[in-house]
JSON list of C-alpha atoms in Angstrom, two decimals:
[
{"chain": "A", "resi": 44, "resn": "ALA", "atom": "CA", "xyz": [-14.15, 27.26, 16.96]},
{"chain": "A", "resi": 45, "resn": "GLN", "atom": "CA", "xyz": [-15.67, 28.07, 13.82]},
{"chain": "A", "resi": 46, "resn": "LYS", "atom": "CA", "xyz": [-16.78, 25.48, 11.45]},
{"chain": "A", "resi": 47, "resn": "VAL", "atom": "CA", "xyz": [-18.81, 24.77, 8.22]},
{"chain": "A", "resi": 48, "resn": "THR", "atom": "CA", "xyz": [-20.75, 21.33, 7.24]},
{"chain": "A", "resi": 49, "resn": "GLN", "atom": "CA", "xyz": [-21.74, 20.68, 3.78]},
{"chain": "A", "resi": 50, "resn": "ALA", "atom": "CA", "xyz": [-23.28, 17.31, 4.31]},
{"chain": "A", "resi": 51, "resn": "GLN", "atom": "CA", "xyz": [-24.15, 16.69, 0.74]},
{"chain": "A", "resi": 52, "resn": "THR", "atom": "CA", "xyz": [-21.26, 15.43, -0.77]},
{"chain": "A", "resi": 53, "resn": "GLU", "atom": "CA", "xyz": [-22.53, 15.08, -4.59]},
{"chain": "A", "resi": 54, "resn": "ILE", "atom": "CA", "xyz": [-26.01, 15.81, -5.85]},
{"chain": "A", "resi": 55, "resn": "SER", "atom": "CA", "xyz": [-26.94, 14.82, -9.61]},
{"chain": "A", "resi": 56, "resn": "VAL", "atom": "CA", "xyz": [-30.27, 16.09, -11.13]},
{"chain": "A", "resi": 57, "resn": "VAL", "atom": "CA", "xyz": [-31.86, 16.21, -14.35]},
{"chain": "A", "resi": 58, "resn": "GLU", "atom": "CA", "xyz": [-31.70, 19.45, -16.02]},
{"chain": "A", "resi": 59, "resn": "LYS", "atom": "CA", "xyz": [-34.48, 21.82, -15.30]},
{"chain": "A", "resi": 60, "resn": "GLU", "atom": "CA", "xyz": [-34.59, 20.27, -12.03]},
{"chain": "A", "resi": 61, "resn": "ASP", "atom": "CA", "xyz": [-34.32, 22.67, -8.81]},
{"chain": "A", "resi": 62, "resn": "VAL", "atom": "CA", "xyz": [-31.90, 21.62, -6.56]},
{"chain": "A", "resi": 63, "resn": "THR", "atom": "CA", "xyz": [-30.77, 22.88, -2.94]},
{"chain": "A", "resi": 64, "resn": "LEU", "atom": "CA", "xyz": [-27.57, 22.58, -1.65]},
{"chain": "A", "resi": 65, "resn": "ASP", "atom": "CA", "xyz": [-27.18, 22.63, 2.37]},
{"chain": "A", "resi": 66, "resn": "CYS", "atom": "CA", "xyz": [-24.94, 24.48, 4.54]},
{"chain": "A", "resi": 67, "resn": "VAL", "atom": "CA", "xyz": [-24.59, 24.46, 8.32]},
{"chain": "A", "resi": 68, "resn": "TYR", "atom": "CA", "xyz": [-22.02, 26.92, 10.17]},
{"chain": "A", "resi": 69, "resn": "GLU", "atom": "CA", "xyz": [-20.98, 26.83, 13.58]},
{"chain": "A", "resi": 70, "resn": "THR", "atom": "CA", "xyz": [-19.90, 30.44, 15.43]},
{"chain": "A", "resi": 71, "resn": "ARG", "atom": "CA", "xyz": [-19.69, 31.56, 18.49]},
{"chain": "A", "resi": 72, "resn": "ASP", "atom": "CA", "xyz": [-19.40, 35.42, 17.26]},
{"chain": "A", "resi": 73, "resn": "THR", "atom": "CA", "xyz": [-22.03, 37.86, 16.52]},
{"chain": "A", "resi": 74, "resn": "THR", "atom": "CA", "xyz": [-20.54, 39.41, 13.73]},
{"chain": "A", "resi": 75, "resn": "TYR", "atom": "CA", "xyz": [-19.70, 36.92, 10.56]},
{"chain": "A", "resi": 76, "resn": "TYR", "atom": "CA", "xyz": [-20.28, 36.80, 7.16]},
{"chain": "A", "resi": 77, "resn": "LEU", "atom": "CA", "xyz": [-21.15, 33.90, 4.80]},
{"chain": "A", "resi": 78, "resn": "PHE", "atom": "CA", "xyz": [-20.31, 33.16, 1.58]},
{"chain": "A", "resi": 79, "resn": "TRP", "atom": "CA", "xyz": [-21.18, 31.06, -1.43]},
{"chain": "A", "resi": 80, "resn": "TYR", "atom": "CA", "xyz": [-18.41, 30.19, -4.05]},
{"chain": "A", "resi": 81, "resn": "LYS", "atom": "CA", "xyz": [-18.66, 28.02, -7.08]},
{"chain": "A", "resi": 82, "resn": "GLN", "atom": "CA", "xyz": [-15.68, 26.04, -8.64]},
{"chain": "A", "resi": 83, "resn": "PRO", "atom": "CA", "xyz": [-16.14, 25.14, -12.54]},
{"chain": "A", "resi": 84, "resn": "PRO", "atom": "CA", "xyz": [-13.88, 22.19, -13.91]},
{"chain": "A", "resi": 85, "resn": "SER", "atom": "CA", "xyz": [-11.32, 25.21, -14.96]},
{"chain": "A", "resi": 86, "resn": "GLY", "atom": "CA", "xyz": [-10.19, 25.47, -11.07]},
{"chain": "A", "resi": 87, "resn": "GLU", "atom": "CA", "xyz": [-10.92, 29.09, -9.76]},
{"chain": "A", "resi": 88, "resn": "LEU", "atom": "CA", "xyz": [-13.11, 29.95, -7.41]},
{"chain": "A", "resi": 89, "resn": "VAL", "atom": "CA", "xyz": [-16.03, 31.98, -8.17]},
{"chain": "A", "resi": 90, "resn": "PHE", "atom": "CA", "xyz": [-17.71, 34.11, -5.81]},
{"chain": "A", "resi": 91, "resn": "LEU", "atom": "CA", "xyz": [-21.19, 33.77, -6.22]},
{"chain": "A", "resi": 92, "resn": "ILE", "atom": "CA", "xyz": [-22.71, 35.75, -2.83]},
{"chain": "A", "resi": 93, "resn": "ARG", "atom": "CA", "xyz": [-21.84, 37.21, 0.66]},
{"chain": "A", "resi": 94, "resn": "ARG", "atom": "CA", "xyz": [-24.32, 37.90, 3.66]},
{"chain": "A", "resi": 95, "resn": "ASN", "atom": "CA", "xyz": [-23.40, 38.93, 7.15]},
{"chain": "A", "resi": 96, "resn": "SER", "atom": "CA", "xyz": [-25.03, 37.74, 10.38]},
{"chain": "A", "resi": 97, "resn": "PHE", "atom": "CA", "xyz": [-26.89, 41.09, 10.35]},
{"chain": "A", "resi": 98, "resn": "ASP", "atom": "CA", "xyz": [-28.93, 40.34, 7.40]},
{"chain": "A", "resi": 99, "resn": "GLU", "atom": "CA", "xyz": [-31.59, 37.71, 7.20]},
{"chain": "A", "resi": 100, "resn": "GLN", "atom": "CA", "xyz": [-33.33, 38.51, 4.33]},
{"chain": "A", "resi": 101, "resn": "ASN", "atom": "CA", "xyz": [-33.14, 35.94, 1.58]},
{"chain": "A", "resi": 102, "resn": "GLU", "atom": "CA", "xyz": [-31.78, 37.10, -1.92]},
{"chain": "A", "resi": 103, "resn": "ILE", "atom": "CA", "xyz": [-32.40, 35.92, -5.26]},
{"chain": "A", "resi": 104, "resn": "SER", "atom": "CA", "xyz": [-30.18, 36.50, -8.23]},
{"chain": "A", "resi": 105, "resn": "GLY", "atom": "CA", "xyz": [-31.66, 34.99, -11.45]},
{"chain": "A", "resi": 106, "resn": "ARG", "atom": "CA", "xyz": [-32.26, 31.22, -11.08]},
{"chain": "A", "resi": 107, "resn": "TYR", "atom": "CA", "xyz": [-30.05, 31.54, -7.75]},
{"chain": "A", "resi": 108, "resn": "SER", "atom": "CA", "xyz": [-31.21, 32.03, -4.29]},
{"chain": "A", "resi": 109, "resn": "TRP", "atom": "CA", "xyz": [-30.22, 31.99, -0.85]},
{"chain": "A", "resi": 110, "resn": "ASN", "atom": "CA", "xyz": [-31.96, 31.12, 2.29]},
{"chain": "A", "resi": 111, "resn": "PHE", "atom": "CA", "xyz": [-30.07, 32.57, 5.56]},
{"chain": "A", "resi": 112, "resn": "GLN", "atom": "CA", "xyz": [-31.81, 31.20, 8.85]},
{"chain": "A", "resi": 113, "resn": "LYS", "atom": "CA", "xyz": [-29.55, 32.20, 11.89]},
{"chain": "A", "resi": 114, "resn": "SER", "atom": "CA", "xyz": [-32.57, 29.99, 14.32]},
{"chain": "A", "resi": 115, "resn": "THR", "atom": "CA", "xyz": [-30.98, 27.39, 12.34]},
{"chain": "A", "resi": 116, "resn": "SER", "atom": "CA", "xyz": [-27.22, 28.27, 11.51]},
{"chain": "A", "resi": 117, "resn": "SER", "atom": "CA", "xyz": [-28.13, 27.83, 8.25]},
{"chain": "A", "resi": 118, "resn": "PHE", "atom": "CA", "xyz": [-27.17, 29.52, 4.66]},
{"chain": "A", "resi": 119, "resn": "ASN", "atom": "CA", "xyz": [-28.68, 27.25, 1.92]},
{"chain": "A", "resi": 120, "resn": "PHE", "atom": "CA", "xyz": [-28.16, 27.92, -1.61]},
{"chain": "A", "resi": 121, "resn": "THR", "atom": "CA", "xyz": [-31.04, 26.80, -4.22]},
{"chain": "A", "resi": 122, "resn": "ILE", "atom": "CA", "xyz": [-30.41, 26.71, -8.11]},
{"chain": "A", "resi": 123, "resn": "THR", "atom": "CA", "xyz": [-33.93, 26.74, -10.28]},
{"chain": "A", "resi": 124, "resn": "ALA", "atom": "CA", "xyz": [-34.59, 24.99, -13.49]},
{"chain": "A", "resi": 125, "resn": "SER", "atom": "CA", "xyz": [-30.99, 24.06, -13.15]},
{"chain": "A", "resi": 126, "resn": "GLN", "atom": "CA", "xyz": [-28.72, 23.93, -16.73]},
{"chain": "A", "resi": 127, "resn": "VAL", "atom": "CA", "xyz": [-25.77, 22.24, -17.54]},
{"chain": "A", "resi": 128, "resn": "VAL", "atom": "CA", "xyz": [-23.84, 24.84, -16.87]},
{"chain": "A", "resi": 129, "resn": "ASP", "atom": "CA", "xyz": [-24.45, 25.12, -13.50]},
{"chain": "A", "resi": 130, "resn": "SER", "atom": "CA", "xyz": [-22.51, 21.74, -13.22]},
{"chain": "A", "resi": 131, "resn": "ALA", "atom": "CA", "xyz": [-19.34, 22.29, -10.63]},
{"chain": "A", "resi": 132, "resn": "VAL", "atom": "CA", "xyz": [-18.27, 22.26, -7.31]},
{"chain": "A", "resi": 133, "resn": "TYR", "atom": "CA", "xyz": [-19.89, 24.74, -4.71]},
{"chain": "A", "resi": 134, "resn": "PHE", "atom": "CA", "xyz": [-18.46, 25.41, -1.53]},
{"chain": "A", "resi": 135, "resn": "CYS", "atom": "CA", "xyz": [-20.30, 27.68, 1.44]},
{"chain": "A", "resi": 136, "resn": "ALA", "atom": "CA", "xyz": [-17.52, 29.61, 3.85]},
{"chain": "A", "resi": 137, "resn": "LEU", "atom": "CA", "xyz": [-17.79, 31.55, 6.74]},
{"chain": "A", "resi": 138, "resn": "SER", "atom": "CA", "xyz": [-15.25, 34.35, 8.44]},
{"chain": "A", "resi": 139, "resn": "GLU", "atom": "CA", "xyz": [-15.57, 36.07, 11.71]},
{"chain": "A", "resi": 140, "resn": "ALA", "atom": "CA", "xyz": [-15.20, 39.56, 12.83]},
{"chain": "A", "resi": 141, "resn": "SER", "atom": "CA", "xyz": [-13.04, 38.45, 15.66]},
{"chain": "A", "resi": 142, "resn": "GLN", "atom": "CA", "xyz": [-10.35, 37.24, 13.43]},
{"chain": "A", "resi": 143, "resn": "GLY", "atom": "CA", "xyz": [-9.63, 40.51, 11.70]},
{"chain": "A", "resi": 144, "resn": "ALA", "atom": "CA", "xyz": [-8.36, 39.46, 8.30]},
{"chain": "A", "resi": 145, "resn": "GLN", "atom": "CA", "xyz": [-11.14, 37.67, 6.22]},
{"chain": "A", "resi": 146, "resn": "LYS", "atom": "CA", "xyz": [-10.27, 33.97, 7.06]},
{"chain": "A", "resi": 147, "resn": "LEU", "atom": "CA", "xyz": [-12.33, 32.21, 5.43]},
{"chain": "A", "resi": 148, "resn": "VAL", "atom": "CA", "xyz": [-13.58, 28.59, 6.52]},
{"chain": "A", "resi": 149, "resn": "PHE", "atom": "CA", "xyz": [-14.54, 26.21, 4.04]},
{"chain": "A", "resi": 150, "resn": "GLY", "atom": "CA", "xyz": [-17.03, 23.49, 4.22]},
{"chain": "A", "resi": 151, "resn": "GLN", "atom": "CA", "xyz": [-16.23, 20.35, 2.36]},
{"chain": "A", "resi": 152, "resn": "GLY", "atom": "CA", "xyz": [-17.98, 21.37, -1.06]},
{"chain": "A", "resi": 153, "resn": "THR", "atom": "CA", "xyz": [-20.87, 20.08, -2.93]},
{"chain": "A", "resi": 154, "resn": "ARG", "atom": "CA", "xyz": [-20.32, 18.06, -6.33]},
{"chain": "A", "resi": 155, "resn": "LEU", "atom": "CA", "xyz": [-23.13, 19.27, -8.45]},
{"chain": "A", "resi": 156, "resn": "THR", "atom": "CA", "xyz": [-23.81, 17.55, -11.38]},
{"chain": "A", "resi": 157, "resn": "ILE", "atom": "CA", "xyz": [-26.62, 18.25, -14.15]},
{"chain": "A", "resi": 158, "resn": "ASN", "atom": "CA", "xyz": [-27.33, 16.17, -16.53]},
{"chain": "A", "resi": 159, "resn": "PRO", "atom": "CA", "xyz": [-29.10, 16.73, -19.88]},
{"chain": "B", "resi": 513, "resn": "ASP", "atom": "CA", "xyz": [-12.34, 42.88, -12.72]},
{"chain": "B", "resi": 514, "resn": "VAL", "atom": "CA", "xyz": [-10.25, 41.67, -10.17]},
{"chain": "B", "resi": 515, "resn": "LYS", "atom": "CA", "xyz": [-7.61, 39.32, -11.22]},
{"chain": "B", "resi": 516, "resn": "VAL", "atom": "CA", "xyz": [-5.35, 36.68, -9.22]},
{"chain": "B", "resi": 517, "resn": "THR", "atom": "CA", "xyz": [-2.77, 35.11, -11.20]},
{"chain": "B", "resi": 518, "resn": "GLN", "atom": "CA", "xyz": [-1.17, 32.10, -10.47]},
{"chain": "B", "resi": 519, "resn": "SER", "atom": "CA", "xyz": [2.17, 31.66, -12.23]},
{"chain": "B", "resi": 520, "resn": "SER", "atom": "CA", "xyz": [1.96, 27.99, -13.00]},
{"chain": "B", "resi": 521, "resn": "ARG", "atom": "CA", "xyz": [-1.14, 26.08, -13.68]},
{"chain": "B", "resi": 522, "resn": "TYR", "atom": "CA", "xyz": [0.75, 22.42, -13.61]},
{"chain": "B", "resi": 523, "resn": "LEU", "atom": "CA", "xyz": [3.94, 21.41, -11.67]},
{"chain": "B", "resi": 524, "resn": "VAL", "atom": "CA", "xyz": [5.73, 18.09, -11.28]},
{"chain": "B", "resi": 525, "resn": "LYS", "atom": "CA", "xyz": [8.61, 18.25, -9.05]},
{"chain": "B", "resi": 526, "resn": "ARG", "atom": "CA", "xyz": [10.48, 15.60, -7.46]},
{"chain": "B", "resi": 527, "resn": "THR", "atom": "CA", "xyz": [10.74, 14.90, -3.51]},
{"chain": "B", "resi": 528, "resn": "GLY", "atom": "CA", "xyz": [13.47, 17.15, -2.07]},
{"chain": "B", "resi": 529, "resn": "GLU", "atom": "CA", "xyz": [12.96, 20.01, -4.32]},
{"chain": "B", "resi": 530, "resn": "LYS", "atom": "CA", "xyz": [12.54, 23.44, -3.44]},
{"chain": "B", "resi": 531, "resn": "VAL", "atom": "CA", "xyz": [9.26, 24.45, -5.21]},
{"chain": "B", "resi": 532, "resn": "PHE", "atom": "CA", "xyz": [8.25, 28.00, -5.64]},
{"chain": "B", "resi": 533, "resn": "LEU", "atom": "CA", "xyz": [4.43, 28.97, -6.26]},
{"chain": "B", "resi": 534, "resn": "GLU", "atom": "CA", "xyz": [3.93, 32.97, -7.52]},
{"chain": "B", "resi": 535, "resn": "CYS", "atom": "CA", "xyz": [0.81, 34.39, -7.05]},
{"chain": "B", "resi": 536, "resn": "VAL", "atom": "CA", "xyz": [0.31, 38.40, -8.26]},
{"chain": "B", "resi": 537, "resn": "GLN", "atom": "CA", "xyz": [-3.19, 40.24, -7.82]},
{"chain": "B", "resi": 538, "resn": "ASP", "atom": "CA", "xyz": [-3.54, 43.63, -9.72]},
{"chain": "B", "resi": 539, "resn": "MET", "atom": "CA", "xyz": [-6.05, 45.41, -7.65]},
{"chain": "B", "resi": 540, "resn": "ASP", "atom": "CA", "xyz": [-3.99, 46.99, -4.70]},
{"chain": "B", "resi": 541, "resn": "HIS", "atom": "CA", "xyz": [-5.36, 44.30, -2.18]},
{"chain": "B", "resi": 542, "resn": "GLU", "atom": "CA", "xyz": [-4.15, 44.22, 1.27]},
{"chain": "B", "resi": 543, "resn": "ASN", "atom": "CA", "xyz": [-5.01, 41.11, 2.23]},
{"chain": "B", "resi": 544, "resn": "MET", "atom": "CA", "xyz": [-3.31, 37.87, 0.29]},
{"chain": "B", "resi": 545, "resn": "PHE", "atom": "CA", "xyz": [-3.78, 34.45, 1.00]},
{"chain": "B", "resi": 546, "resn": "TRP", "atom": "CA", "xyz": [-2.64, 30.66, 0.06]},
{"chain": "B", "resi": 547, "resn": "TYR", "atom": "CA", "xyz": [-5.01, 27.81, 0.06]},
{"chain": "B", "resi": 548, "resn": "ARG", "atom": "CA", "xyz": [-4.99, 24.03, -0.02]},
{"chain": "B", "resi": 549, "resn": "GLN", "atom": "CA", "xyz": [-7.44, 22.08, -1.82]},
{"chain": "B", "resi": 550, "resn": "ASP", "atom": "CA", "xyz": [-8.00, 18.26, -1.37]},
{"chain": "B", "resi": 551, "resn": "PRO", "atom": "CA", "xyz": [-11.12, 15.95, -1.97]},
{"chain": "B", "resi": 552, "resn": "GLY", "atom": "CA", "xyz": [-13.17, 15.79, 1.08]},
{"chain": "B", "resi": 553, "resn": "LEU", "atom": "CA", "xyz": [-10.98, 18.57, 2.96]},
{"chain": "B", "resi": 554, "resn": "GLY", "atom": "CA", "xyz": [-12.64, 21.44, 1.29]},
{"chain": "B", "resi": 555, "resn": "LEU", "atom": "CA", "xyz": [-10.20, 24.47, 1.21]},
{"chain": "B", "resi": 556, "resn": "ARG", "atom": "CA", "xyz": [-7.49, 24.73, 4.28]},
{"chain": "B", "resi": 557, "resn": "LEU", "atom": "CA", "xyz": [-5.77, 28.10, 4.88]},
{"chain": "B", "resi": 558, "resn": "ILE", "atom": "CA", "xyz": [-2.19, 28.19, 4.41]},
{"chain": "B", "resi": 559, "resn": "TYR", "atom": "CA", "xyz": [-0.72, 31.32, 5.41]},
{"chain": "B", "resi": 560, "resn": "PHE", "atom": "CA", "xyz": [-1.55, 34.75, 4.68]},
{"chain": "B", "resi": 561, "resn": "SER", "atom": "CA", "xyz": [-0.42, 38.29, 4.62]},
{"chain": "B", "resi": 562, "resn": "TYR", "atom": "CA", "xyz": [-2.22, 41.70, 5.18]},
{"chain": "B", "resi": 563, "resn": "ASP", "atom": "CA", "xyz": [1.16, 43.85, 4.39]},
{"chain": "B", "resi": 564, "resn": "VAL", "atom": "CA", "xyz": [4.03, 43.58, 2.67]},
{"chain": "B", "resi": 565, "resn": "LYS", "atom": "CA", "xyz": [6.48, 41.54, 4.68]},
{"chain": "B", "resi": 566, "resn": "MET", "atom": "CA", "xyz": [3.65, 40.67, 7.11]},
{"chain": "B", "resi": 567, "resn": "LYS", "atom": "CA", "xyz": [2.63, 37.13, 7.47]},
{"chain": "B", "resi": 568, "resn": "GLU", "atom": "CA", "xyz": [0.58, 35.18, 9.63]},
{"chain": "B", "resi": 569, "resn": "LYS", "atom": "CA", "xyz": [0.04, 31.11, 9.56]},
{"chain": "B", "resi": 570, "resn": "GLY", "atom": "CA", "xyz": [-3.14, 29.83, 8.70]},
{"chain": "B", "resi": 571, "resn": "ASP", "atom": "CA", "xyz": [-4.73, 26.22, 9.77]},
{"chain": "B", "resi": 572, "resn": "ILE", "atom": "CA", "xyz": [-1.55, 23.95, 8.10]},
{"chain": "B", "resi": 573, "resn": "PRO", "atom": "CA", "xyz": [1.78, 26.12, 8.12]},
{"chain": "B", "resi": 574, "resn": "GLU", "atom": "CA", "xyz": [3.86, 22.93, 8.40]},
{"chain": "B", "resi": 575, "resn": "GLY", "atom": "CA", "xyz": [6.04, 22.24, 5.49]},
{"chain": "B", "resi": 576, "resn": "TYR", "atom": "CA", "xyz": [5.43, 25.77, 3.90]},
{"chain": "B", "resi": 577, "resn": "SER", "atom": "CA", "xyz": [6.68, 29.36, 4.07]},
{"chain": "B", "resi": 578, "resn": "VAL", "atom": "CA", "xyz": [5.77, 32.24, 2.12]},
{"chain": "B", "resi": 579, "resn": "SER", "atom": "CA", "xyz": [7.01, 35.54, 0.97]},
{"chain": "B", "resi": 580, "resn": "ARG", "atom": "CA", "xyz": [5.69, 38.80, 0.52]},
{"chain": "B", "resi": 581, "resn": "GLU", "atom": "CA", "xyz": [8.05, 41.43, -0.89]},
{"chain": "B", "resi": 582, "resn": "LYS", "atom": "CA", "xyz": [6.09, 43.51, -3.34]},
{"chain": "B", "resi": 583, "resn": "LYS", "atom": "CA", "xyz": [2.34, 44.49, -2.11]},
{"chain": "B", "resi": 584, "resn": "GLU", "atom": "CA", "xyz": [1.10, 42.75, -5.22]},
{"chain": "B", "resi": 585, "resn": "ARG", "atom": "CA", "xyz": [3.01, 39.73, -5.22]},
{"chain": "B", "resi": 586, "resn": "PHE", "atom": "CA", "xyz": [2.64, 36.76, -2.51]},
{"chain": "B", "resi": 587, "resn": "SER", "atom": "CA", "xyz": [4.96, 33.57, -2.90]},
{"chain": "B", "resi": 588, "resn": "LEU", "atom": "CA", "xyz": [4.12, 29.77, -0.96]},
{"chain": "B", "resi": 589, "resn": "ILE", "atom": "CA", "xyz": [7.73, 28.39, -0.45]},
{"chain": "B", "resi": 590, "resn": "LEU", "atom": "CA", "xyz": [7.50, 24.35, 0.00]},
{"chain": "B", "resi": 591, "resn": "GLU", "atom": "CA", "xyz": [11.38, 24.08, 0.87]},
{"chain": "B", "resi": 592, "resn": "SER", "atom": "CA", "xyz": [11.89, 20.46, 0.54]},
{"chain": "B", "resi": 593, "resn": "ALA", "atom": "CA", "xyz": [8.45, 18.93, -1.42]},
{"chain": "B", "resi": 594, "resn": "SER", "atom": "CA", "xyz": [7.41, 15.59, -0.15]},
{"chain": "B", "resi": 595, "resn": "THR", "atom": "CA", "xyz": [4.71, 13.61, -1.80]},
{"chain": "B", "resi": 596, "resn": "ASN", "atom": "CA", "xyz": [2.09, 14.22, 0.93]},
{"chain": "B", "resi": 597, "resn": "GLN", "atom": "CA", "xyz": [2.19, 17.98, -0.56]},
{"chain": "B", "resi": 598, "resn": "THR", "atom": "CA", "xyz": [0.88, 16.84, -3.55]},
{"chain": "B", "resi": 599, "resn": "SER", "atom": "CA", "xyz": [-2.42, 19.08, -3.84]},
{"chain": "B", "resi": 600, "resn": "MET", "atom": "CA", "xyz": [-4.46, 21.96, -5.69]},
{"chain": "B", "resi": 601, "resn": "TYR", "atom": "CA", "xyz": [-3.21, 25.14, -4.26]},
{"chain": "B", "resi": 602, "resn": "LEU", "atom": "CA", "xyz": [-4.87, 28.69, -4.62]},
{"chain": "B", "resi": 603, "resn": "CYS", "atom": "CA", "xyz": [-3.91, 32.30, -3.98]},
{"chain": "B", "resi": 604, "resn": "ALA", "atom": "CA", "xyz": [-6.43, 34.42, -3.38]},
{"chain": "B", "resi": 605, "resn": "SER", "atom": "CA", "xyz": [-6.65, 38.28, -2.30]},
{"chain": "B", "resi": 606, "resn": "SER", "atom": "CA", "xyz": [-8.83, 41.06, -0.77]},
{"chain": "B", "resi": 607, "resn": "PRO", "atom": "CA", "xyz": [-9.19, 44.54, 0.21]},
{"chain": "B", "resi": 608, "resn": "TRP", "atom": "CA", "xyz": [-8.49, 45.61, 3.95]},
{"chain": "B", "resi": 609, "resn": "GLY", "atom": "CA", "xyz": [-11.84, 45.38, 5.92]},
{"chain": "B", "resi": 610, "resn": "ARG", "atom": "CA", "xyz": [-13.68, 43.04, 7.51]},
{"chain": "B", "resi": 611, "resn": "GLY", "atom": "CA", "xyz": [-16.22, 40.63, 5.59]},
{"chain": "B", "resi": 612, "resn": "ASP", "atom": "CA", "xyz": [-15.07, 41.69, 1.91]},
{"chain": "B", "resi": 613, "resn": "THR", "atom": "CA", "xyz": [-14.76, 39.60, -0.55]},
{"chain": "B", "resi": 614, "resn": "ILE", "atom": "CA", "xyz": [-12.07, 37.39, -1.26]},
{"chain": "B", "resi": 615, "resn": "TYR", "atom": "CA", "xyz": [-10.97, 36.50, -4.70]},
{"chain": "B", "resi": 616, "resn": "PHE", "atom": "CA", "xyz": [-9.29, 33.43, -6.05]},
{"chain": "B", "resi": 617, "resn": "GLY", "atom": "CA", "xyz": [-6.99, 32.49, -9.02]},
{"chain": "B", "resi": 618, "resn": "GLU", "atom": "CA", "xyz": [-7.50, 29.69, -11.21]},
{"chain": "B", "resi": 619, "resn": "GLY", "atom": "CA", "xyz": [-5.23, 27.39, -9.08]},
{"chain": "B", "resi": 620, "resn": "SER", "atom": "CA", "xyz": [-1.73, 25.37, -9.27]},
{"chain": "B", "resi": 621, "resn": "TRP", "atom": "CA", "xyz": [-1.81, 21.86, -9.43]},
{"chain": "B", "resi": 622, "resn": "LEU", "atom": "CA", "xyz": [1.15, 20.36, -7.62]},
{"chain": "B", "resi": 623, "resn": "THR", "atom": "CA", "xyz": [2.56, 16.58, -7.94]},
{"chain": "B", "resi": 624, "resn": "VAL", "atom": "CA", "xyz": [5.43, 15.57, -6.20]},
{"chain": "B", "resi": 625, "resn": "VAL", "atom": "CA", "xyz": [6.74, 12.38, -7.20]}
]
């Protein structure tokens, strides 16, 4: 069965530090999709990135970068030069092609606090 | 931009009441979902619908039902609310197609007393 593990429950850093959020997944499918979402205090989940299992290229978007490694079943998220506005709960999620519709399985979430 | 709107942000209901949580999306998406979020458990899928009048159970359907009479609207129903259903409920939608992004609403905080 599919599973997503975010081992870091809470992380607290000082502004401008770099921080990496870990995500490890389990799946038997060869075709699957990985996502990261941000949940600010307002509650809405904001989509950050989607990656399919055939694309292992790392991606950078401004201060955000993602490292996808199939060999270790990991999809880690790094924020460079963190800012207070990055404070939120971050979720990693997985969907499997064999499940048809895009049912997401979420990790437990990592609460990130950036202190000024 | 995709907009998923949940009708109520905060609700307080009594044990045994029937509760309706409404969700509307404006992007003509085929798929709609209801998730429940609890601390330490992440988000768990309650029900999803891939077409009007079609529904499938998710991981935790017990105590819930859903209704989808129109493509843009997906309702979550608690037939007889219980205190263990106190939670944050998130509605989501996505277009048909594997791996497409799922878009979420702002959530509804339900407290059952």
